[in-house]
């Protein structure tokens, strides 16, 4: 009887061990099928959602589940191995790469686009020209009134809004505009980019800092217009800002480097090749994925872009 009991215990342990081993090898997704969770900087949520919609329409057995969050939160999800694909406005640092390698993961980065940071104002505000030096003075607090930009302005206090303190937009302002100088305390954070757009559309004295894909006109295949909810400012590299020296963040001006507020966009994955995340990366850098990027007003990173000369009328 004792031998029978011992045999049952050994048999149970063997079955339990075998079940555990089977659970560890349940990965069944392919580049075009399965389920994958990804994360994206909220700044790129419109374009990433469209990429997902088209990818899933082409691959009926694939399901991409996105999380849209701040840049800080998106990288934390990747570094903690909560998911294995993110879309962001910066590459991994050396320390972040090493952290993933320590987890036996192989991070890979692919540039997918060049993005523009748009400055938006209320439609009633006609002060639409601004120089880079003026932008820095606004962000550091040296300029706080519209009358310091245009003495004839009908507005006084400038209300600056951005998405949230942990966003890539705020990091861009700190690194590329302020050059290490602290942000003015009066700058206001909103919940996300949509909230920035809503706030500026109803606040006459506001300036919003937002990704260009949030203000592009999806019905304009020429990429020569923006949403009519707000006015998009023209930015000059030099002082004073004139109509001749100032440019809006149209795709052509981003490509030519005329518009100064630009940054790269990356897709970063730590997953294996041959998986659904890897398949989605292939789609993003392929022809269909890059066409979606161009339609959103950004510059495709892996496909050539044809530029045409247009005549501005003022």
JSON list of C-alpha atoms in Angstrom, two decimals, residues 31-247:
[
{"chain": "A", "resi": 31, "resn": "UNK", "atom": "CA", "xyz": [4.39, 37.74, -38.16]},
{"chain": "A", "resi": 32, "resn": "UNK", "atom": "CA", "xyz": [0.78, 37.87, -39.42]},
{"chain": "A", "resi": 33, "resn": "UNK", "atom": "CA", "xyz": [-1.26, 36.14, -36.69]},
{"chain": "A", "resi": 34, "resn": "UNK", "atom": "CA", "xyz": [-1.76, 36.04, -32.96]},
{"chain": "A", "resi": 35, "resn": "UNK", "atom": "CA", "xyz": [-2.13, 38.70, -30.28]},
{"chain": "A", "resi": 36, "resn": "UNK", "atom": "CA", "xyz": [0.46, 41.31, -29.28]},
{"chain": "A", "resi": 37, "resn": "UNK", "atom": "CA", "xyz": [0.41, 44.18, -26.81]},
{"chain": "A", "resi": 38, "resn": "UNK", "atom": "CA", "xyz": [2.36, 47.29, -27.79]},
{"chain": "A", "resi": 39, "resn": "UNK", "atom": "CA", "xyz": [2.78, 50.81, -26.41]},
{"chain": "A", "resi": 40, "resn": "UNK", "atom": "CA", "xyz": [3.12, 54.17, -28.12]},
{"chain": "A", "resi": 41, "resn": "UNK", "atom": "CA", "xyz": [3.85, 57.70, -27.08]},
{"chain": "A", "resi": 42, "resn": "UNK", "atom": "CA", "xyz": [0.43, 59.39, -26.95]},
{"chain": "A", "resi": 43, "resn": "UNK", "atom": "CA", "xyz": [1.82, 62.05, -29.28]},
{"chain": "A", "resi": 44, "resn": "UNK", "atom": "CA", "xyz": [1.68, 59.48, -32.09]},
{"chain": "A", "resi": 45, "resn": "UNK", "atom": "CA", "xyz": [-1.61, 57.79, -31.17]},
{"chain": "A", "resi": 46, "resn": "UNK", "atom": "CA", "xyz": [-3.60, 58.87, -34.29]},
{"chain": "A", "resi": 47, "resn": "UNK", "atom": "CA", "xyz": [-0.99, 57.54, -36.69]},
{"chain": "A", "resi": 48, "resn": "UNK", "atom": "CA", "xyz": [-0.22, 54.37, -34.70]},
{"chain": "A", "resi": 49, "resn": "UNK", "atom": "CA", "xyz": [-3.93, 53.54, -34.44]},
{"chain": "A", "resi": 50, "resn": "UNK", "atom": "CA", "xyz": [-4.32, 53.91, -38.20]},
{"chain": "A", "resi": 51, "resn": "UNK", "atom": "CA", "xyz": [-1.29, 51.67, -38.76]},
{"chain": "A", "resi": 52, "resn": "UNK", "atom": "CA", "xyz": [-2.89, 49.04, -36.51]},
{"chain": "A", "resi": 53, "resn": "UNK", "atom": "CA", "xyz": [-6.27, 49.28, -38.26]},
{"chain": "A", "resi": 54, "resn": "UNK", "atom": "CA", "xyz": [-4.74, 48.74, -41.70]},
{"chain": "A", "resi": 55, "resn": "UNK", "atom": "CA", "xyz": [-2.40, 45.95, -40.50]},
{"chain": "A", "resi": 56, "resn": "UNK", "atom": "CA", "xyz": [-5.31, 44.07, -38.90]},
{"chain": "A", "resi": 57, "resn": "UNK", "atom": "CA", "xyz": [-7.46, 44.55, -42.02]},
{"chain": "A", "resi": 58, "resn": "UNK", "atom": "CA", "xyz": [-4.71, 42.94, -44.10]},
{"chain": "A", "resi": 59, "resn": "UNK", "atom": "CA", "xyz": [-4.06, 40.18, -41.54]},
{"chain": "A", "resi": 60, "resn": "UNK", "atom": "CA", "xyz": [-7.40, 38.91, -40.23]},
{"chain": "A", "resi": 61, "resn": "UNK", "atom": "CA", "xyz": [-5.81, 36.59, -37.67]},
{"chain": "A", "resi": 62, "resn": "UNK", "atom": "CA", "xyz": [-3.71, 39.35, -36.07]},
{"chain": "A", "resi": 63, "resn": "UNK", "atom": "CA", "xyz": [-4.73, 41.49, -33.11]},
{"chain": "A", "resi": 64, "resn": "UNK", "atom": "CA", "xyz": [-2.58, 44.40, -31.92]},
{"chain": "A", "resi": 65, "resn": "UNK", "atom": "CA", "xyz": [-3.59, 45.82, -28.53]},
{"chain": "A", "resi": 66, "resn": "UNK", "atom": "CA", "xyz": [-2.13, 49.34, -28.01]},
{"chain": "A", "resi": 67, "resn": "UNK", "atom": "CA", "xyz": [-1.47, 51.34, -24.88]},
{"chain": "A", "resi": 68, "resn": "UNK", "atom": "CA", "xyz": [-1.05, 55.09, -25.42]},
{"chain": "A", "resi": 69, "resn": "UNK", "atom": "CA", "xyz": [0.87, 56.79, -22.63]},
{"chain": "A", "resi": 70, "resn": "UNK", "atom": "CA", "xyz": [3.61, 59.29, -21.82]},
{"chain": "A", "resi": 71, "resn": "UNK", "atom": "CA", "xyz": [7.15, 58.69, -23.06]},
{"chain": "A", "resi": 72, "resn": "UNK", "atom": "CA", "xyz": [8.33, 57.81, -19.55]},
{"chain": "A", "resi": 73, "resn": "UNK", "atom": "CA", "xyz": [5.56, 55.24, -19.04]},
{"chain": "A", "resi": 74, "resn": "UNK", "atom": "CA", "xyz": [6.06, 53.71, -22.50]},
{"chain": "A", "resi": 75, "resn": "UNK", "atom": "CA", "xyz": [9.76, 53.07, -21.90]},
{"chain": "A", "resi": 76, "resn": "UNK", "atom": "CA", "xyz": [9.06, 51.68, -18.42]},
{"chain": "A", "resi": 77, "resn": "UNK", "atom": "CA", "xyz": [6.71, 49.10, -19.96]},
{"chain": "A", "resi": 78, "resn": "UNK", "atom": "CA", "xyz": [9.42, 47.98, -22.38]},
{"chain": "A", "resi": 79, "resn": "UNK", "atom": "CA", "xyz": [12.24, 47.94, -19.83]},
{"chain": "A", "resi": 80, "resn": "UNK", "atom": "CA", "xyz": [10.15, 45.89, -17.36]},
{"chain": "A", "resi": 81, "resn": "UNK", "atom": "CA", "xyz": [9.36, 43.43, -20.18]},
{"chain": "A", "resi": 82, "resn": "UNK", "atom": "CA", "xyz": [5.62, 44.09, -19.78]},
{"chain": "A", "resi": 83, "resn": "UNK", "atom": "CA", "xyz": [5.50, 44.25, -23.57]},
{"chain": "A", "resi": 84, "resn": "UNK", "atom": "CA", "xyz": [8.04, 44.07, -26.38]},
{"chain": "A", "resi": 85, "resn": "UNK", "atom": "CA", "xyz": [7.29, 46.82, -28.87]},
{"chain": "A", "resi": 86, "resn": "UNK", "atom": "CA", "xyz": [7.03, 50.59, -28.47]},
{"chain": "A", "resi": 87, "resn": "UNK", "atom": "CA", "xyz": [6.82, 53.64, -30.74]},
{"chain": "A", "resi": 88, "resn": "UNK", "atom": "CA", "xyz": [8.70, 56.63, -29.35]},
{"chain": "A", "resi": 89, "resn": "UNK", "atom": "CA", "xyz": [10.51, 59.87, -30.18]},
{"chain": "A", "resi": 90, "resn": "UNK", "atom": "CA", "xyz": [13.91, 58.69, -28.96]},
{"chain": "A", "resi": 91, "resn": "UNK", "atom": "CA", "xyz": [16.15, 55.65, -29.10]},
{"chain": "A", "resi": 92, "resn": "UNK", "atom": "CA", "xyz": [17.19, 53.54, -26.14]},
{"chain": "A", "resi": 93, "resn": "UNK", "atom": "CA", "xyz": [20.09, 54.83, -24.06]},
{"chain": "A", "resi": 94, "resn": "UNK", "atom": "CA", "xyz": [23.13, 52.61, -23.61]},
{"chain": "A", "resi": 95, "resn": "UNK", "atom": "CA", "xyz": [22.02, 51.83, -20.04]},
{"chain": "A", "resi": 96, "resn": "UNK", "atom": "CA", "xyz": [18.53, 50.87, -21.22]},
{"chain": "A", "resi": 97, "resn": "UNK", "atom": "CA", "xyz": [19.95, 48.60, -23.92]},
{"chain": "A", "resi": 98, "resn": "UNK", "atom": "CA", "xyz": [22.19, 46.91, -21.37]},
{"chain": "A", "resi": 99, "resn": "UNK", "atom": "CA", "xyz": [19.23, 46.41, -19.03]},
{"chain": "A", "resi": 100, "resn": "UNK", "atom": "CA", "xyz": [17.35, 44.55, -21.75]},
{"chain": "A", "resi": 101, "resn": "UNK", "atom": "CA", "xyz": [20.43, 42.51, -22.65]},
{"chain": "A", "resi": 102, "resn": "UNK", "atom": "CA", "xyz": [20.73, 41.52, -18.98]},
{"chain": "A", "resi": 103, "resn": "UNK", "atom": "CA", "xyz": [17.21, 40.09, -19.28]},
{"chain": "A", "resi": 104, "resn": "UNK", "atom": "CA", "xyz": [18.40, 37.96, -22.24]},
{"chain": "A", "resi": 105, "resn": "UNK", "atom": "CA", "xyz": [16.45, 40.18, -24.67]},
{"chain": "A", "resi": 106, "resn": "UNK", "atom": "CA", "xyz": [17.80, 41.51, -27.97]},
{"chain": "A", "resi": 107, "resn": "UNK", "atom": "CA", "xyz": [16.56, 45.11, -28.52]},
{"chain": "A", "resi": 108, "resn": "UNK", "atom": "CA", "xyz": [16.33, 46.38, -32.10]},
{"chain": "A", "resi": 109, "resn": "UNK", "atom": "CA", "xyz": [15.57, 49.93, -33.19]},
{"chain": "A", "resi": 110, "resn": "UNK", "atom": "CA", "xyz": [14.26, 51.15, -36.55]},
{"chain": "A", "resi": 111, "resn": "UNK", "atom": "CA", "xyz": [13.68, 54.79, -37.49]},
{"chain": "A", "resi": 112, "resn": "UNK", "atom": "CA", "xyz": [10.25, 55.06, -39.12]},
{"chain": "A", "resi": 113, "resn": "UNK", "atom": "CA", "xyz": [9.59, 58.81, -39.52]},
{"chain": "A", "resi": 114, "resn": "UNK", "atom": "CA", "xyz": [10.59, 62.42, -39.02]},
{"chain": "A", "resi": 115, "resn": "UNK", "atom": "CA", "xyz": [8.02, 64.32, -36.97]},
{"chain": "A", "resi": 116, "resn": "UNK", "atom": "CA", "xyz": [7.36, 68.01, -36.46]},
{"chain": "A", "resi": 117, "resn": "UNK", "atom": "CA", "xyz": [6.44, 69.77, -33.22]},
{"chain": "A", "resi": 118, "resn": "UNK", "atom": "CA", "xyz": [3.65, 72.22, -34.03]},
{"chain": "A", "resi": 119, "resn": "UNK", "atom": "CA", "xyz": [2.88, 75.40, -32.13]},
{"chain": "A", "resi": 120, "resn": "UNK", "atom": "CA", "xyz": [-0.85, 76.06, -32.27]},
{"chain": "A", "resi": 121, "resn": "UNK", "atom": "CA", "xyz": [-2.87, 79.15, -31.37]},
{"chain": "A", "resi": 122, "resn": "UNK", "atom": "CA", "xyz": [-6.53, 80.05, -31.30]},
{"chain": "A", "resi": 123, "resn": "UNK", "atom": "CA", "xyz": [-8.13, 80.86, -34.65]},
{"chain": "A", "resi": 124, "resn": "UNK", "atom": "CA", "xyz": [-8.96, 84.37, -33.44]},
{"chain": "A", "resi": 125, "resn": "UNK", "atom": "CA", "xyz": [-5.27, 85.12, -32.80]},
{"chain": "A", "resi": 126, "resn": "UNK", "atom": "CA", "xyz": [-3.53, 86.49, -35.91]},
{"chain": "A", "resi": 127, "resn": "UNK", "atom": "CA", "xyz": [-0.03, 86.63, -34.34]},
{"chain": "A", "resi": 128, "resn": "UNK", "atom": "CA", "xyz": [1.10, 83.54, -36.22]},
{"chain": "A", "resi": 129, "resn": "UNK", "atom": "CA", "xyz": [4.80, 84.35, -36.86]},
{"chain": "A", "resi": 130, "resn": "UNK", "atom": "CA", "xyz": [7.40, 83.47, -34.23]},
{"chain": "A", "resi": 131, "resn": "UNK", "atom": "CA", "xyz": [11.18, 83.00, -34.08]},
{"chain": "A", "resi": 132, "resn": "UNK", "atom": "CA", "xyz": [13.14, 80.28, -32.31]},
{"chain": "A", "resi": 133, "resn": "UNK", "atom": "CA", "xyz": [14.61, 82.79, -29.86]},
{"chain": "A", "resi": 134, "resn": "UNK", "atom": "CA", "xyz": [11.11, 84.00, -28.97]},
{"chain": "A", "resi": 135, "resn": "UNK", "atom": "CA", "xyz": [9.95, 80.43, -28.42]},
{"chain": "A", "resi": 136, "resn": "UNK", "atom": "CA", "xyz": [12.81, 79.85, -25.98]},
{"chain": "A", "resi": 137, "resn": "UNK", "atom": "CA", "xyz": [12.02, 83.07, -24.11]},
{"chain": "A", "resi": 138, "resn": "UNK", "atom": "CA", "xyz": [8.38, 82.02, -23.80]},
{"chain": "A", "resi": 139, "resn": "UNK", "atom": "CA", "xyz": [9.30, 78.57, -22.51]},
{"chain": "A", "resi": 140, "resn": "UNK", "atom": "CA", "xyz": [11.75, 79.97, -19.94]},
{"chain": "A", "resi": 141, "resn": "UNK", "atom": "CA", "xyz": [9.40, 82.75, -18.84]},
{"chain": "A", "resi": 142, "resn": "UNK", "atom": "CA", "xyz": [11.36, 85.72, -20.20]},
{"chain": "A", "resi": 143, "resn": "UNK", "atom": "CA", "xyz": [8.42, 86.50, -22.51]},
{"chain": "A", "resi": 144, "resn": "UNK", "atom": "CA", "xyz": [4.96, 86.15, -20.98]},
{"chain": "A", "resi": 145, "resn": "UNK", "atom": "CA", "xyz": [2.84, 88.56, -23.03]},
{"chain": "A", "resi": 146, "resn": "UNK", "atom": "CA", "xyz": [1.69, 88.56, -26.64]},
{"chain": "A", "resi": 147, "resn": "UNK", "atom": "CA", "xyz": [2.53, 92.27, -26.75]},
{"chain": "A", "resi": 148, "resn": "UNK", "atom": "CA", "xyz": [6.22, 91.36, -26.34]},
{"chain": "A", "resi": 149, "resn": "UNK", "atom": "CA", "xyz": [5.92, 89.51, -29.66]},
{"chain": "A", "resi": 150, "resn": "UNK", "atom": "CA", "xyz": [3.66, 92.02, -31.39]},
{"chain": "A", "resi": 151, "resn": "UNK", "atom": "CA", "xyz": [2.99, 95.40, -29.81]},
{"chain": "A", "resi": 152, "resn": "UNK", "atom": "CA", "xyz": [-0.29, 95.61, -31.72]},
{"chain": "A", "resi": 153, "resn": "UNK", "atom": "CA", "xyz": [-1.59, 92.30, -30.36]},
{"chain": "A", "resi": 154, "resn": "UNK", "atom": "CA", "xyz": [-5.05, 92.38, -28.80]},
{"chain": "A", "resi": 155, "resn": "UNK", "atom": "CA", "xyz": [-3.98, 89.77, -26.22]},
{"chain": "A", "resi": 156, "resn": "UNK", "atom": "CA", "xyz": [-1.75, 90.11, -23.17]},
{"chain": "A", "resi": 157, "resn": "UNK", "atom": "CA", "xyz": [-0.86, 87.08, -21.02]},
{"chain": "A", "resi": 158, "resn": "UNK", "atom": "CA", "xyz": [0.37, 84.01, -22.94]},
{"chain": "A", "resi": 159, "resn": "UNK", "atom": "CA", "xyz": [-1.08, 80.69, -21.73]},
{"chain": "A", "resi": 160, "resn": "UNK", "atom": "CA", "xyz": [1.31, 77.89, -22.73]},
{"chain": "A", "resi": 161, "resn": "UNK", "atom": "CA", "xyz": [-0.05, 74.33, -22.63]},
{"chain": "A", "resi": 162, "resn": "UNK", "atom": "CA", "xyz": [1.45, 70.91, -23.38]},
{"chain": "A", "resi": 163, "resn": "UNK", "atom": "CA", "xyz": [0.31, 67.32, -22.93]},
{"chain": "A", "resi": 164, "resn": "UNK", "atom": "CA", "xyz": [1.90, 66.15, -19.65]},
{"chain": "A", "resi": 165, "resn": "UNK", "atom": "CA", "xyz": [5.15, 66.55, -17.68]},
{"chain": "A", "resi": 166, "resn": "UNK", "atom": "CA", "xyz": [6.48, 63.10, -18.67]},
{"chain": "A", "resi": 167, "resn": "UNK", "atom": "CA", "xyz": [5.88, 63.50, -22.39]},
{"chain": "A", "resi": 168, "resn": "UNK", "atom": "CA", "xyz": [8.34, 63.49, -25.26]},
{"chain": "A", "resi": 169, "resn": "UNK", "atom": "CA", "xyz": [7.10, 66.98, -26.16]},
{"chain": "A", "resi": 170, "resn": "UNK", "atom": "CA", "xyz": [8.25, 68.39, -22.82]},
{"chain": "A", "resi": 171, "resn": "UNK", "atom": "CA", "xyz": [11.60, 66.60, -23.16]},
{"chain": "A", "resi": 172, "resn": "UNK", "atom": "CA", "xyz": [11.98, 68.13, -26.63]},
{"chain": "A", "resi": 173, "resn": "UNK", "atom": "CA", "xyz": [11.32, 71.62, -25.24]},
{"chain": "A", "resi": 174, "resn": "UNK", "atom": "CA", "xyz": [13.87, 71.12, -22.45]},
{"chain": "A", "resi": 175, "resn": "UNK", "atom": "CA", "xyz": [16.58, 69.58, -24.64]},
{"chain": "A", "resi": 176, "resn": "UNK", "atom": "CA", "xyz": [16.17, 71.22, -28.05]},
{"chain": "A", "resi": 177, "resn": "UNK", "atom": "CA", "xyz": [14.66, 74.63, -27.24]},
{"chain": "A", "resi": 178, "resn": "UNK", "atom": "CA", "xyz": [15.61, 75.57, -23.67]},
{"chain": "A", "resi": 179, "resn": "UNK", "atom": "CA", "xyz": [19.01, 73.85, -23.93]},
{"chain": "A", "resi": 180, "resn": "UNK", "atom": "CA", "xyz": [19.00, 72.88, -20.27]},
{"chain": "A", "resi": 181, "resn": "UNK", "atom": "CA", "xyz": [17.32, 76.00, -18.87]},
{"chain": "A", "resi": 182, "resn": "UNK", "atom": "CA", "xyz": [14.29, 75.22, -16.65]},
{"chain": "A", "resi": 183, "resn": "UNK", "atom": "CA", "xyz": [10.74, 75.57, -17.91]},
{"chain": "A", "resi": 184, "resn": "UNK", "atom": "CA", "xyz": [8.70, 78.54, -16.73]},
{"chain": "A", "resi": 185, "resn": "UNK", "atom": "CA", "xyz": [6.47, 77.64, -13.78]},
{"chain": "A", "resi": 186, "resn": "UNK", "atom": "CA", "xyz": [3.36, 79.07, -15.45]},
{"chain": "A", "resi": 187, "resn": "UNK", "atom": "CA", "xyz": [3.34, 76.43, -18.21]},
{"chain": "A", "resi": 188, "resn": "UNK", "atom": "CA", "xyz": [0.26, 74.23, -17.87]},
{"chain": "A", "resi": 189, "resn": "UNK", "atom": "CA", "xyz": [0.03, 70.48, -18.38]},
{"chain": "A", "resi": 190, "resn": "UNK", "atom": "CA", "xyz": [-3.04, 68.88, -19.91]},
{"chain": "A", "resi": 191, "resn": "UNK", "atom": "CA", "xyz": [-4.04, 65.21, -19.85]},
{"chain": "A", "resi": 192, "resn": "UNK", "atom": "CA", "xyz": [-2.97, 64.42, -23.42]},
{"chain": "A", "resi": 193, "resn": "UNK", "atom": "CA", "xyz": [-2.59, 65.90, -26.92]},
{"chain": "A", "resi": 194, "resn": "UNK", "atom": "CA", "xyz": [-6.34, 65.91, -27.57]},
{"chain": "A", "resi": 195, "resn": "UNK", "atom": "CA", "xyz": [-6.81, 68.01, -24.43]},
{"chain": "A", "resi": 196, "resn": "UNK", "atom": "CA", "xyz": [-4.17, 70.47, -25.69]},
{"chain": "A", "resi": 197, "resn": "UNK", "atom": "CA", "xyz": [-6.03, 70.84, -28.99]},
{"chain": "A", "resi": 198, "resn": "UNK", "atom": "CA", "xyz": [-9.36, 71.32, -27.19]},
{"chain": "A", "resi": 199, "resn": "UNK", "atom": "CA", "xyz": [-7.90, 73.92, -24.78]},
{"chain": "A", "resi": 200, "resn": "UNK", "atom": "CA", "xyz": [-6.30, 76.03, -27.51]},
{"chain": "A", "resi": 201, "resn": "UNK", "atom": "CA", "xyz": [-9.42, 75.91, -29.69]},
{"chain": "A", "resi": 202, "resn": "UNK", "atom": "CA", "xyz": [-11.43, 77.61, -26.93]},
{"chain": "A", "resi": 203, "resn": "UNK", "atom": "CA", "xyz": [-8.73, 79.86, -25.36]},
{"chain": "A", "resi": 204, "resn": "UNK", "atom": "CA", "xyz": [-7.84, 83.01, -27.39]},
{"chain": "A", "resi": 205, "resn": "UNK", "atom": "CA", "xyz": [-4.50, 83.74, -25.66]},
{"chain": "A", "resi": 206, "resn": "UNK", "atom": "CA", "xyz": [-3.14, 80.18, -25.64]},
{"chain": "A", "resi": 207, "resn": "UNK", "atom": "CA", "xyz": [-0.15, 78.51, -27.32]},
{"chain": "A", "resi": 208, "resn": "UNK", "atom": "CA", "xyz": [-0.21, 74.73, -27.50]},
{"chain": "A", "resi": 209, "resn": "UNK", "atom": "CA", "xyz": [2.77, 72.45, -28.13]},
{"chain": "A", "resi": 210, "resn": "UNK", "atom": "CA", "xyz": [1.65, 69.34, -30.01]},
{"chain": "A", "resi": 211, "resn": "UNK", "atom": "CA", "xyz": [2.72, 66.68, -32.52]},
{"chain": "A", "resi": 212, "resn": "UNK", "atom": "CA", "xyz": [2.03, 67.64, -36.12]},
{"chain": "A", "resi": 213, "resn": "UNK", "atom": "CA", "xyz": [-0.05, 64.53, -36.83]},
{"chain": "A", "resi": 214, "resn": "UNK", "atom": "CA", "xyz": [-2.66, 65.92, -34.42]},
{"chain": "A", "resi": 215, "resn": "UNK", "atom": "CA", "xyz": [-3.24, 68.96, -36.63]},
{"chain": "A", "resi": 216, "resn": "UNK", "atom": "CA", "xyz": [-2.77, 67.51, -40.12]},
{"chain": "A", "resi": 217, "resn": "UNK", "atom": "CA", "xyz": [-5.80, 67.46, -42.42]},
{"chain": "A", "resi": 218, "resn": "UNK", "atom": "CA", "xyz": [-6.61, 63.79, -43.17]},
{"chain": "A", "resi": 219, "resn": "UNK", "atom": "CA", "xyz": [-8.76, 64.74, -46.18]},
{"chain": "A", "resi": 220, "resn": "UNK", "atom": "CA", "xyz": [-5.93, 66.65, -47.92]},
{"chain": "A", "resi": 221, "resn": "UNK", "atom": "CA", "xyz": [-3.80, 64.20, -49.91]},
{"chain": "A", "resi": 222, "resn": "UNK", "atom": "CA", "xyz": [-1.33, 66.99, -50.80]},
{"chain": "A", "resi": 223, "resn": "UNK", "atom": "CA", "xyz": [-0.37, 67.63, -47.14]},
{"chain": "A", "resi": 224, "resn": "UNK", "atom": "CA", "xyz": [-0.76, 71.38, -47.75]},
{"chain": "A", "resi": 225, "resn": "UNK", "atom": "CA", "xyz": [-3.32, 72.20, -45.08]},
{"chain": "A", "resi": 226, "resn": "UNK", "atom": "CA", "xyz": [-4.04, 71.70, -41.38]},
{"chain": "A", "resi": 227, "resn": "UNK", "atom": "CA", "xyz": [-7.14, 71.25, -39.27]},
{"chain": "A", "resi": 228, "resn": "UNK", "atom": "CA", "xyz": [-9.42, 74.29, -39.20]},
{"chain": "A", "resi": 229, "resn": "UNK", "atom": "CA", "xyz": [-9.93, 74.03, -35.42]},
{"chain": "A", "resi": 230, "resn": "UNK", "atom": "CA", "xyz": [-6.79, 76.05, -34.63]},
{"chain": "A", "resi": 231, "resn": "UNK", "atom": "CA", "xyz": [-4.12, 78.16, -36.33]},
{"chain": "A", "resi": 232, "resn": "UNK", "atom": "CA", "xyz": [-0.66, 76.60, -36.82]},
{"chain": "A", "resi": 233, "resn": "UNK", "atom": "CA", "xyz": [2.20, 79.06, -36.26]},
{"chain": "A", "resi": 234, "resn": "UNK", "atom": "CA", "xyz": [5.04, 79.67, -38.73]},
{"chain": "A", "resi": 235, "resn": "UNK", "atom": "CA", "xyz": [8.49, 79.39, -37.15]},
{"chain": "A", "resi": 236, "resn": "UNK", "atom": "CA", "xyz": [11.65, 81.26, -38.18]},
{"chain": "A", "resi": 237, "resn": "UNK", "atom": "CA", "xyz": [15.20, 80.21, -37.36]},
{"chain": "A", "resi": 238, "resn": "UNK", "atom": "CA", "xyz": [16.26, 83.87, -37.32]},
{"chain": "A", "resi": 239, "resn": "UNK", "atom": "CA", "xyz": [15.08, 87.20, -35.88]},
{"chain": "A", "resi": 240, "resn": "UNK", "atom": "CA", "xyz": [12.85, 88.89, -36.70]},
{"chain": "A", "resi": 241, "resn": "UNK", "atom": "CA", "xyz": [10.29, 86.35, -37.88]},
{"chain": "A", "resi": 242, "resn": "UNK", "atom": "CA", "xyz": [8.98, 87.39, -41.29]},
{"chain": "A", "resi": 243, "resn": "UNK", "atom": "CA", "xyz": [6.71, 85.64, -43.77]},
{"chain": "A", "resi": 244, "resn": "UNK", "atom": "CA", "xyz": [9.74, 84.99, -45.97]},
{"chain": "A", "resi": 245, "resn": "UNK", "atom": "CA", "xyz": [11.83, 83.41, -43.19]},
{"chain": "A", "resi": 246, "resn": "UNK", "atom": "CA", "xyz": [9.06, 81.51, -41.38]},
{"chain": "A", "resi": 247, "resn": "UNK", "atom": "CA", "xyz": [7.73, 78.04, -42.16]}
]
